[in-house]
PDB file of C-alpha atoms in Angstrom:
ATOM      1  CA  MET A 399      10.702 -58.630 -14.521  1.00 38.00           C
ATOM      2  CA  ARG A 400      10.390 -54.926 -13.548  1.00 41.00           C
ATOM      3  CA  ILE A 401      13.521 -52.824 -13.557  1.00 37.00           C
ATOM      4  CA  PRO A 402      13.753 -50.461 -10.561  1.00 39.00           C
ATOM      5  CA  PRO A 403      14.242 -46.794 -11.402  1.00 42.00           C
ATOM      6  CA  ARG A 404      17.869 -45.740 -11.755  1.00 45.00           C
ATOM      7  CA  ASN A 405      19.533 -44.712  -8.490  1.00 46.00           C
ATOM      8  CA  TRP A 406      16.475 -45.740  -6.421  1.00 42.00           C
ATOM      9  CA  PRO A 407      17.762 -47.205  -3.121  1.00 44.00           C
ATOM     10  CA  ARG A 408      17.113 -50.920  -2.805  1.00 52.00           C
ATOM     11  CA  ASN A 409      17.531 -50.829   0.955  1.00 57.00           C
ATOM     12  CA  PRO A 410      14.045 -50.477   2.528  1.00 53.00           C
ATOM     13  CA  LEU A 411      15.458 -48.511   5.471  1.00 52.00           C
ATOM     14  CA  ALA A 412      17.208 -46.078   3.155  1.00 48.00           C
ATOM     15  CA  SER A 413      14.000 -45.634   1.172  1.00 50.00           C
ATOM     16  CA  ALA A 414      12.042 -44.872   4.339  1.00 48.00           C
ATOM     17  CA  LEU A 415      14.612 -42.305   5.450  1.00 45.00           C
ATOM     18  CA  LEU A 416      14.419 -40.583   2.076  1.00 44.00           C
ATOM     19  CA  VAL A 417      10.632 -40.357   2.330  1.00 44.00           C
ATOM     20  CA  VAL A 418      10.810 -38.910   5.846  1.00 43.00           C
ATOM     21  CA  ALA A 419      13.470 -36.412   4.753  1.00 47.00           C
ATOM     22  CA  GLY A 420      11.271 -35.367   1.848  1.00 52.00           C
ATOM     23  CA  LEU A 421       8.321 -34.825   4.131  1.00 47.00           C
ATOM     24  CA  LEU A 422      10.412 -32.718   6.494  1.00 46.00           C
ATOM     25  CA  VAL A 423      11.661 -30.515   3.662  1.00 42.00           C
ATOM     26  CA  HIS A 424       8.156 -30.183   2.231  1.00 45.00           C
ATOM     27  CA  SER A 425       6.671 -29.272   5.608  1.00 42.00           C
ATOM     28  CA  SER A 426       9.222 -26.507   6.081  1.00 40.00           C
ATOM     29  CA  VAL A 427       8.308 -24.764   2.813  1.00 39.00           C
ATOM     30  CA  PRO A 428       4.806 -23.486   3.669  1.00 42.00           C
ATOM     31  CA  ALA A 429       6.130 -21.657   6.754  1.00 47.00           C
ATOM     32  CA  ALA A 430       8.398 -19.563   4.547  1.00 47.00           C
ATOM     33  CA  ASP A 431       5.665 -18.993   2.004  1.00 65.00           C
ATOM     34  CA  GLN A 432       2.886 -18.499   4.554  1.00 82.00           C
ATOM     35  CA  VAL A 433       0.660 -15.508   3.812  1.00 90.00           C
ATOM     36  CA  PRO A 434      -0.085 -13.813   7.156  1.00 95.00           C
ATOM     37  CA  GLN A 435      -3.762 -13.618   8.062  1.00 97.00           C
ATOM     38  CA  VAL A 436      -5.575 -12.092  11.024  1.00 98.00           C
ATOM     39  CA  ARG A 437      -9.103 -12.540  12.310  1.00 98.00           C
ATOM     40  CA  VAL A 438     -10.976  -9.370  13.244  1.00 98.00           C
ATOM     41  CA  SER A 439     -13.689 -10.286  15.757  1.00 98.00           C
ATOM     42  CA  THR A 440     -16.515  -7.806  16.307  1.00 98.00           C
ATOM     43  CA  ASN A 441     -19.884  -7.833  18.026  1.00 98.00           C
ATOM     44  CA  MET A 442     -21.410  -8.065  14.546  1.00 98.00           C
ATOM     45  CA  GLY A 443     -19.320 -11.011  13.365  1.00 98.00           C
ATOM     46  CA  ASP A 444     -15.811 -11.850  12.227  1.00 98.00           C
ATOM     47  CA  PHE A 445     -13.808 -11.219   9.080  1.00 98.00           C
ATOM     48  CA  ILE A 446     -10.331 -12.302   8.035  1.00 98.00           C
ATOM     49  CA  ILE A 447      -7.665 -10.003   6.604  1.00 98.00           C
ATOM     50  CA  GLU A 448      -4.772 -11.287   4.525  1.00 98.00           C
ATOM     51  CA  LEU A 449      -1.759  -9.012   4.869  1.00 98.00           C
ATOM     52  CA  MET A 450       0.533  -8.133   1.972  1.00 97.00           C
ATOM     53  CA  PRO A 451       4.004  -7.582   3.458  1.00 97.00           C
ATOM     54  CA  ASP A 452       5.602  -8.162   0.070  1.00 96.00           C
ATOM     55  CA  ARG A 453       3.911  -5.033  -1.336  1.00 96.00           C
ATOM     56  CA  ALA A 454       3.525  -2.900   1.808  1.00 97.00           C
ATOM     57  CA  PRO A 455       6.273  -4.084   4.192  1.00 97.00           C
ATOM     58  CA  LEU A 456       6.304  -1.082   6.529  1.00 97.00           C
ATOM     59  CA  THR A 457       2.524  -0.752   6.750  1.00 98.00           C
ATOM     60  CA  ALA A 458       1.910  -4.487   7.194  1.00 97.00           C
ATOM     61  CA  ALA A 459       4.617  -4.714   9.865  1.00 97.00           C
ATOM     62  CA  ASN A 460       3.155  -1.678  11.622  1.00 97.00           C
ATOM     63  CA  PHE A 461      -0.313  -3.274  11.677  1.00 98.00           C
ATOM     64  CA  ALA A 462       1.138  -6.630  12.773  1.00 97.00           C
ATOM     65  CA  ARG A 463       2.853  -4.987  15.724  1.00 97.00           C
ATOM     66  CA  TYR A 464      -0.424  -3.538  16.984  1.00 98.00           C
ATOM     67  CA  VAL A 465      -2.071  -6.953  16.527  1.00 98.00           C
ATOM     68  CA  LYS A 466       0.670  -8.710  18.514  1.00 97.00           C
ATOM     69  CA  GLU A 467       0.365  -6.101  21.265  1.00 97.00           C
ATOM     70  CA  GLY A 468      -3.388  -6.754  21.573  1.00 97.00           C
ATOM     71  CA  TYR A 469      -3.944  -3.092  20.843  1.00 98.00           C
ATOM     72  CA  TYR A 470      -7.189  -3.486  18.934  1.00 98.00           C
ATOM     73  CA  SER A 471      -9.088  -5.373  21.635  1.00 98.00           C
ATOM     74  CA  GLY A 472     -11.963  -3.230  22.868  1.00 98.00           C
ATOM     75  CA  THR A 473     -11.737  -0.576  20.158  1.00 98.00           C
ATOM     76  CA  LEU A 474     -14.509   0.810  17.971  1.00 98.00           C
ATOM     77  CA  VAL A 475     -15.410   0.807  14.339  1.00 98.00           C
ATOM     78  CA  HIS A 476     -16.090   4.480  14.890  1.00 98.00           C
ATOM     79  CA  ARG A 477     -16.748   5.589  11.311  1.00 98.00           C
ATOM     80  CA  VAL A 478     -19.104   4.070   8.752  1.00 98.00           C
ATOM     81  CA  VAL A 479     -19.868   5.718   5.423  1.00 98.00           C
ATOM     82  CA  ALA A 480     -22.155   3.690   3.186  1.00 97.00           C
ATOM     83  CA  ASN A 481     -20.711   2.950  -0.254  1.00 97.00           C
ATOM     84  CA  PHE A 482     -17.313   4.184   0.919  1.00 98.00           C
ATOM     85  CA  VAL A 483     -15.459   2.713   3.917  1.00 98.00           C
ATOM     86  CA  ILE A 484     -15.693   1.429   7.471  1.00 98.00           C
ATOM     87  CA  GLN A 485     -12.921   2.646   9.743  1.00 98.00           C
ATOM     88  CA  GLY A 486     -11.771   1.778  13.243  1.00 98.00           C
ATOM     89  CA  GLY A 487      -9.071   0.541  15.550  1.00 98.00           C
ATOM     90  CA  GLY A 488      -8.161   3.754  17.356  1.00 97.00           C
ATOM     91  CA  HIS A 489     -10.877   4.713  19.844  1.00 98.00           C
ATOM     92  CA  SER A 490     -11.533   2.833  23.063  1.00 98.00           C
ATOM     93  CA  ALA A 491     -15.030   1.381  23.247  1.00 97.00           C
ATOM     94  CA  SER A 492     -15.229   2.156  26.966  1.00 96.00           C
ATOM     95  CA  ASP A 493     -14.718   5.919  26.874  1.00 95.00           C
ATOM     96  CA  LEU A 494     -14.511   6.769  23.128  1.00 95.00           C
ATOM     97  CA  LYS A 495     -11.069   8.294  23.653  1.00 96.00           C
ATOM     98  CA  LEU A 496      -8.146   7.786  21.306  1.00 96.00           C
ATOM     99  CA  LYS A 497      -5.617   5.236  22.510  1.00 97.00           C
ATOM    100  CA  ALA A 498      -1.912   6.014  22.657  1.00 97.00           C
ATOM    101  CA  VAL A 499      -0.097   4.952  19.504  1.00 97.00           C
ATOM    102  CA  HIS A 500       3.398   4.397  18.134  1.00 97.00           C
ATOM    103  CA  ASP A 501       5.008   6.882  15.807  1.00 96.00           C
ATOM    104  CA  PRO A 502       3.370   7.139  12.371  1.00 97.00           C
ATOM    105  CA  VAL A 503       4.541   5.020   9.473  1.00 96.00           C
ATOM    106  CA  ASN A 504       5.814   6.228   6.114  1.00 97.00           C
ATOM    107  CA  ASN A 505       3.143   6.335   3.418  1.00 98.00           C
ATOM    108  CA  GLU A 506       3.404   3.349   1.063  1.00 98.00           C
ATOM    109  CA  SER A 507       0.519   4.271  -1.226  1.00 97.00           C
ATOM    110  CA  GLY A 508       2.831   4.040  -4.231  1.00 92.00           C
ATOM    111  CA  ASN A 509       3.112   0.246  -3.883  1.00 95.00           C
ATOM    112  CA  GLY A 510       0.775  -0.428  -6.817  1.00 96.00           C
ATOM    113  CA  LEU A 511      -2.074  -1.778  -4.668  1.00 98.00           C
ATOM    114  CA  GLN A 512      -5.377  -0.073  -5.407  1.00 98.00           C
ATOM    115  CA  ASN A 513      -8.256   0.790  -3.111  1.00 98.00           C
ATOM    116  CA  LYS A 514     -10.583  -1.842  -4.511  1.00 98.00           C
ATOM    117  CA  ARG A 515     -13.638  -3.246  -2.727  1.00 98.00           C
ATOM    118  CA  GLY A 516     -12.535  -5.455   0.161  1.00 98.00           C
ATOM    119  CA  THR A 517      -9.014  -4.086   0.404  1.00 98.00           C
ATOM    120  CA  VAL A 518      -7.700  -2.813   3.735  1.00 98.00           C
ATOM    121  CA  GLY A 519      -5.737   0.407   4.087  1.00 98.00           C
ATOM    122  CA  LEU A 520      -4.125   2.590   6.712  1.00 98.00           C
ATOM    123  CA  ALA A 521      -6.162   5.585   7.801  1.00 98.00           C
ATOM    124  CA  ARG A 522      -4.420   8.936   8.115  1.00 97.00           C
ATOM    125  CA  GLY A 523      -5.077  12.625   8.492  1.00 95.00           C
ATOM    126  CA  GLU A 524      -4.308  15.357   5.997  1.00 94.00           C
ATOM    127  CA  SER A 525      -0.576  14.818   6.421  1.00 95.00           C
ATOM    128  CA  ALA A 526       0.631  12.123   4.020  1.00 96.00           C
ATOM    129  CA  HIS A 527       2.739  10.295   6.621  1.00 97.00           C
ATOM    130  CA  SER A 528       0.373  10.488   9.607  1.00 97.00           C
ATOM    131  CA  GLY A 529      -1.046   6.937   9.601  1.00 97.00           C
ATOM    132  CA  ASN A 530      -0.570   4.848  12.734  1.00 97.00           C
ATOM    133  CA  ALA A 531      -3.050   2.302  14.149  1.00 98.00           C
ATOM    134  CA  GLN A 532      -6.409   3.005  12.512  1.00 98.00           C
ATOM    135  CA  PHE A 533      -7.358   0.989   9.461  1.00 98.00           C
ATOM    136  CA  TYR A 534     -10.243   0.982   7.006  1.00 98.00           C
ATOM    137  CA  VAL A 535     -11.956  -1.481   4.687  1.00 98.00           C
ATOM    138  CA  ASN A 536     -13.176  -0.326   1.284  1.00 98.00           C
ATOM    139  CA  LEU A 537     -16.869  -1.099   0.782  1.00 98.00           C
ATOM    140  CA  VAL A 538     -16.597  -0.282  -2.928  1.00 98.00           C
ATOM    141  CA  ASP A 539     -13.839   0.552  -5.390  1.00 98.00           C
ATOM    142  CA  ASN A 540     -12.415   3.894  -4.251  1.00 98.00           C
ATOM    143  CA  PRO A 541      -9.955   5.099  -6.904  1.00 98.00           C
ATOM    144  CA  ASP A 542      -9.980   8.593  -5.372  1.00 97.00           C
ATOM    145  CA  LEU A 543      -7.966   7.136  -2.472  1.00 98.00           C
ATOM    146  CA  ASP A 544      -5.204   5.950  -4.800  1.00 98.00           C
ATOM    147  CA  PRO A 545      -2.146   8.141  -5.358  1.00 97.00           C
ATOM    148  CA  LEU A 546      -1.639  10.490  -8.282  1.00 96.00           C
ATOM    149  CA  PRO A 547       1.562  12.109  -9.528  1.00 95.00           C
ATOM    150  CA  THR A 548       0.441  15.300  -7.808  1.00 95.00           C
ATOM    151  CA  ARG A 549      -0.576  13.890  -4.399  1.00 96.00           C
ATOM    152  CA  TRP A 550      -0.209  11.026  -1.966  1.00 97.00           C
ATOM    153  CA  GLY A 551      -2.864   8.353  -1.636  1.00 98.00           C
ATOM    154  CA  TYR A 552      -3.902   5.944   1.124  1.00 98.00           C
ATOM    155  CA  ALA A 553      -1.748   2.865   1.513  1.00 98.00           C
ATOM    156  CA  VAL A 554      -3.401  -0.520   0.989  1.00 98.00           C
ATOM    157  CA  PHE A 555      -1.697  -3.304   2.952  1.00 98.00           C
ATOM    158  CA  GLY A 556      -4.208  -6.176   2.935  1.00 98.00           C
ATOM    159  CA  ARG A 557      -7.533  -7.520   1.785  1.00 98.00           C
ATOM    160  CA  VAL A 558     -10.558  -9.235   3.298  1.00 98.00           C
ATOM    161  CA  VAL A 559     -10.514 -12.882   2.221  1.00 98.00           C
ATOM    162  CA  GLN A 560     -13.405 -14.100   4.377  1.00 98.00           C
ATOM    163  CA  GLY A 561     -16.359 -12.412   6.046  1.00 98.00           C
ATOM    164  CA  MET A 562     -16.973  -9.588   3.598  1.00 98.00           C
ATOM    165  CA  ASP A 563     -20.667 -10.096   4.341  1.00 98.00           C
ATOM    166  CA  VAL A 564     -19.913  -8.996   7.907  1.00 98.00           C
ATOM    167  CA  VAL A 565     -18.104  -5.905   6.614  1.00 98.00           C
ATOM    168  CA  ASP A 566     -21.102  -5.125   4.398  1.00 98.00           C
ATOM    169  CA  ARG A 567     -23.489  -5.416   7.365  1.00 98.00           C
ATOM    170  CA  ILE A 568     -21.358  -3.017   9.337  1.00 98.00           C
ATOM    171  CA  GLY A 569     -21.298  -0.749   6.290  1.00 98.00           C
ATOM    172  CA  VAL A 570     -25.067  -0.201   6.377  1.00 98.00           C
ATOM    173  CA  THR A 571     -25.521   0.142  10.139  1.00 98.00           C
ATOM    174  CA  PRO A 572     -27.390   3.350  11.128  1.00 98.00           C
ATOM    175  CA  THR A 573     -25.065   6.218  11.993  1.00 98.00           C
ATOM    176  CA  GLY A 574     -25.226   9.625  13.592  1.00 97.00           C
ATOM    177  CA  ALA A 575     -23.397  11.789  16.143  1.00 97.00           C
ATOM    178  CA  ALA A 576     -22.058  10.467  19.453  1.00 92.00           C
ATOM    179  CA  GLY A 577     -19.435  11.691  21.894  1.00 90.00           C
ATOM    180  CA  PRO A 578     -16.533  13.270  19.991  1.00 93.00           C
ATOM    181  CA  PHE A 579     -17.925  12.140  16.641  1.00 96.00           C
ATOM    182  CA  LYS A 580     -19.974  14.734  14.799  1.00 95.00           C
ATOM    183  CA  SER A 581     -21.361  12.231  12.296  1.00 96.00           C
ATOM    184  CA  ASP A 582     -20.953   8.816  10.665  1.00 97.00           C
ATOM    185  CA  THR A 583     -20.505   6.852  13.886  1.00 98.00           C
ATOM    186  CA  PRO A 584     -22.697   3.770  14.466  1.00 98.00           C
ATOM    187  CA  ILE A 585     -25.617   4.598  16.762  1.00 97.00           C
ATOM    188  CA  LYS A 586     -25.298   1.101  18.219  1.00 97.00           C
ATOM    189  CA  PRO A 587     -21.553   0.733  18.906  1.00 97.00           C
ATOM    190  CA  VAL A 588     -19.655  -1.683  16.668  1.00 98.00           C
ATOM    191  CA  ILE A 589     -16.926  -3.060  18.902  1.00 98.00           C
ATOM    192  CA  ILE A 590     -13.751  -4.814  17.808  1.00 98.00           C
ATOM    193  CA  THR A 591     -13.412  -7.415  20.534  1.00 98.00           C
ATOM    194  CA  LYS A 592     -10.128  -8.872  19.298  1.00 98.00           C
ATOM    195  CA  VAL A 593      -7.725  -8.956  16.373  1.00 98.00           C
ATOM    196  CA  GLU A 594      -5.420 -11.978  16.314  1.00 98.00           C
ATOM    197  CA  PHE A 595      -3.251 -13.991  13.958  1.00 97.00           C
ATOM    198  CA  LEU A 596      -4.903 -17.175  12.741  1.00 95.00           C
ATOM    199  CA  ASP A 597      -1.882 -19.304  13.646  1.00 84.00           C
ATOM    200  CA  ALA A 598       1.767 -19.174  14.645  1.00 75.00           C
ATOM    201  CA  ALA A 599       2.901 -19.452  11.031  1.00 70.00           C
ATOM    202  CA  SER A 600       0.906 -16.359  10.090  1.00 68.00           C
ATOM    203  CA  GLN A 601       2.436 -14.422  12.965  1.00 68.00           C
ATOM    204  CA  ALA A 602       5.927 -15.565  12.010  1.00 70.00           C
ATOM    205  CA  ALA A 603       5.365 -14.550   8.399  1.00 61.00           C
ATOM    206  CA  ALA A 604       4.305 -11.089   9.539  1.00 64.00           C
ATOM    207  CA  SER A 605       7.255 -10.638  11.892  1.00 62.00           C
ATOM    208  CA  GLN A 606       9.181  -8.265   9.665  1.00 58.00           C
ATOM    209  CA  PRO A 607      11.197  -5.388  11.145  1.00 53.00           C
ATOM    210  CA  ALA A 608       8.871  -2.541  12.091  1.00 51.00           C
ATOM    211  CA  PRO A 609       9.809   1.097  12.604  1.00 50.00           C
ATOM    212  CA  VAL A 610      11.204   1.570  16.109  1.00 48.00           C
ATOM    213  CA  ALA A 611       8.942   3.949  17.980  1.00 45.00           C
ATOM    214  CA  THR A 612       7.920   5.117  21.410  1.00 48.00           C
ATOM    215  CA  PRO A 613       4.192   5.222  22.233  1.00 48.00           C
ATOM    216  CA  ILE A 614       2.806   8.731  21.955  1.00 48.00           C
ATOM    217  CA  ALA A 615      -0.621  10.238  22.439  1.00 48.00           C
ATOM    218  CA  THR A 616      -2.482  11.096  19.245  1.00 48.00           C
ATOM    219  CA  PRO A 617      -3.686  14.720  19.338  1.00 46.00           C
ATOM    220  CA  SER A 618      -6.431  14.360  16.763  1.00 53.00           C
ATOM    221  CA  GLN A 619      -8.594  11.793  15.042  1.00 61.00           C
ATOM    222  CA  ASP A 620      -7.257  10.087  11.932  1.00 71.00           C
ATOM    223  CA  THR A 621      -9.809   9.968   9.188  1.00 76.00           C
ATOM    224  CA  ILE A 622     -10.200   9.059   5.553  1.00 73.00           C
ATOM    225  CA  LEU A 623     -10.688  12.230   3.561  1.00 64.00           C
ATOM    226  CA  SER A 624     -11.724  11.613  -0.024  1.00 54.00           C
ATOM    227  CA  PRO A 625     -10.021  13.962  -2.476  1.00 49.00           C
ATOM    228  CA  LYS A 626     -13.399  14.570  -4.097  1.00 40.00           C
TER     229      LYS A 626
END
């Protein structure tokens, strides 16, 4: 004769309720632990970015806000430098002009995340705290973009977890001068058609408080300037 485990309910209905309760508790856990991911769709293919709000909360929340606003739809990957980075998300594909942006976000380059191949960072100008909407993907390890005790770096806030082959194809597309770009812009436009969260859980996980800001016009082009 088998002895039932201690404290195990002998009532079948009670047992069923316990199982259901366990499933409900278990199903609620992934939502809290969900790692936010977004799909970047381009005319050359798609790639998926996993955000890192635990390490770069302000920068990830800033990027998530632009995603939720649909800001990146119809923007360009306007800068491609082989063996360095691809950069985009600020210029309209229709007229090549910069789109209006929110106030810049504080530089979080001291978060310990390094500019390794496949990581995603926030583009900025010469001013350390000038990053807003434009982002870049590292095609190779770029330690020169990491901070030093004597200078600010470029804040990494995510990484490509799928579709790096697409990023690599974009990274070798022929470039030249076009419109306001003196060099390094794809001769055949690379258009970001949409950036969206993969699911509701990802969006919820990325819904951290973002800096309150009023849209302003950007006077100049953000760019990644290597300290070299």
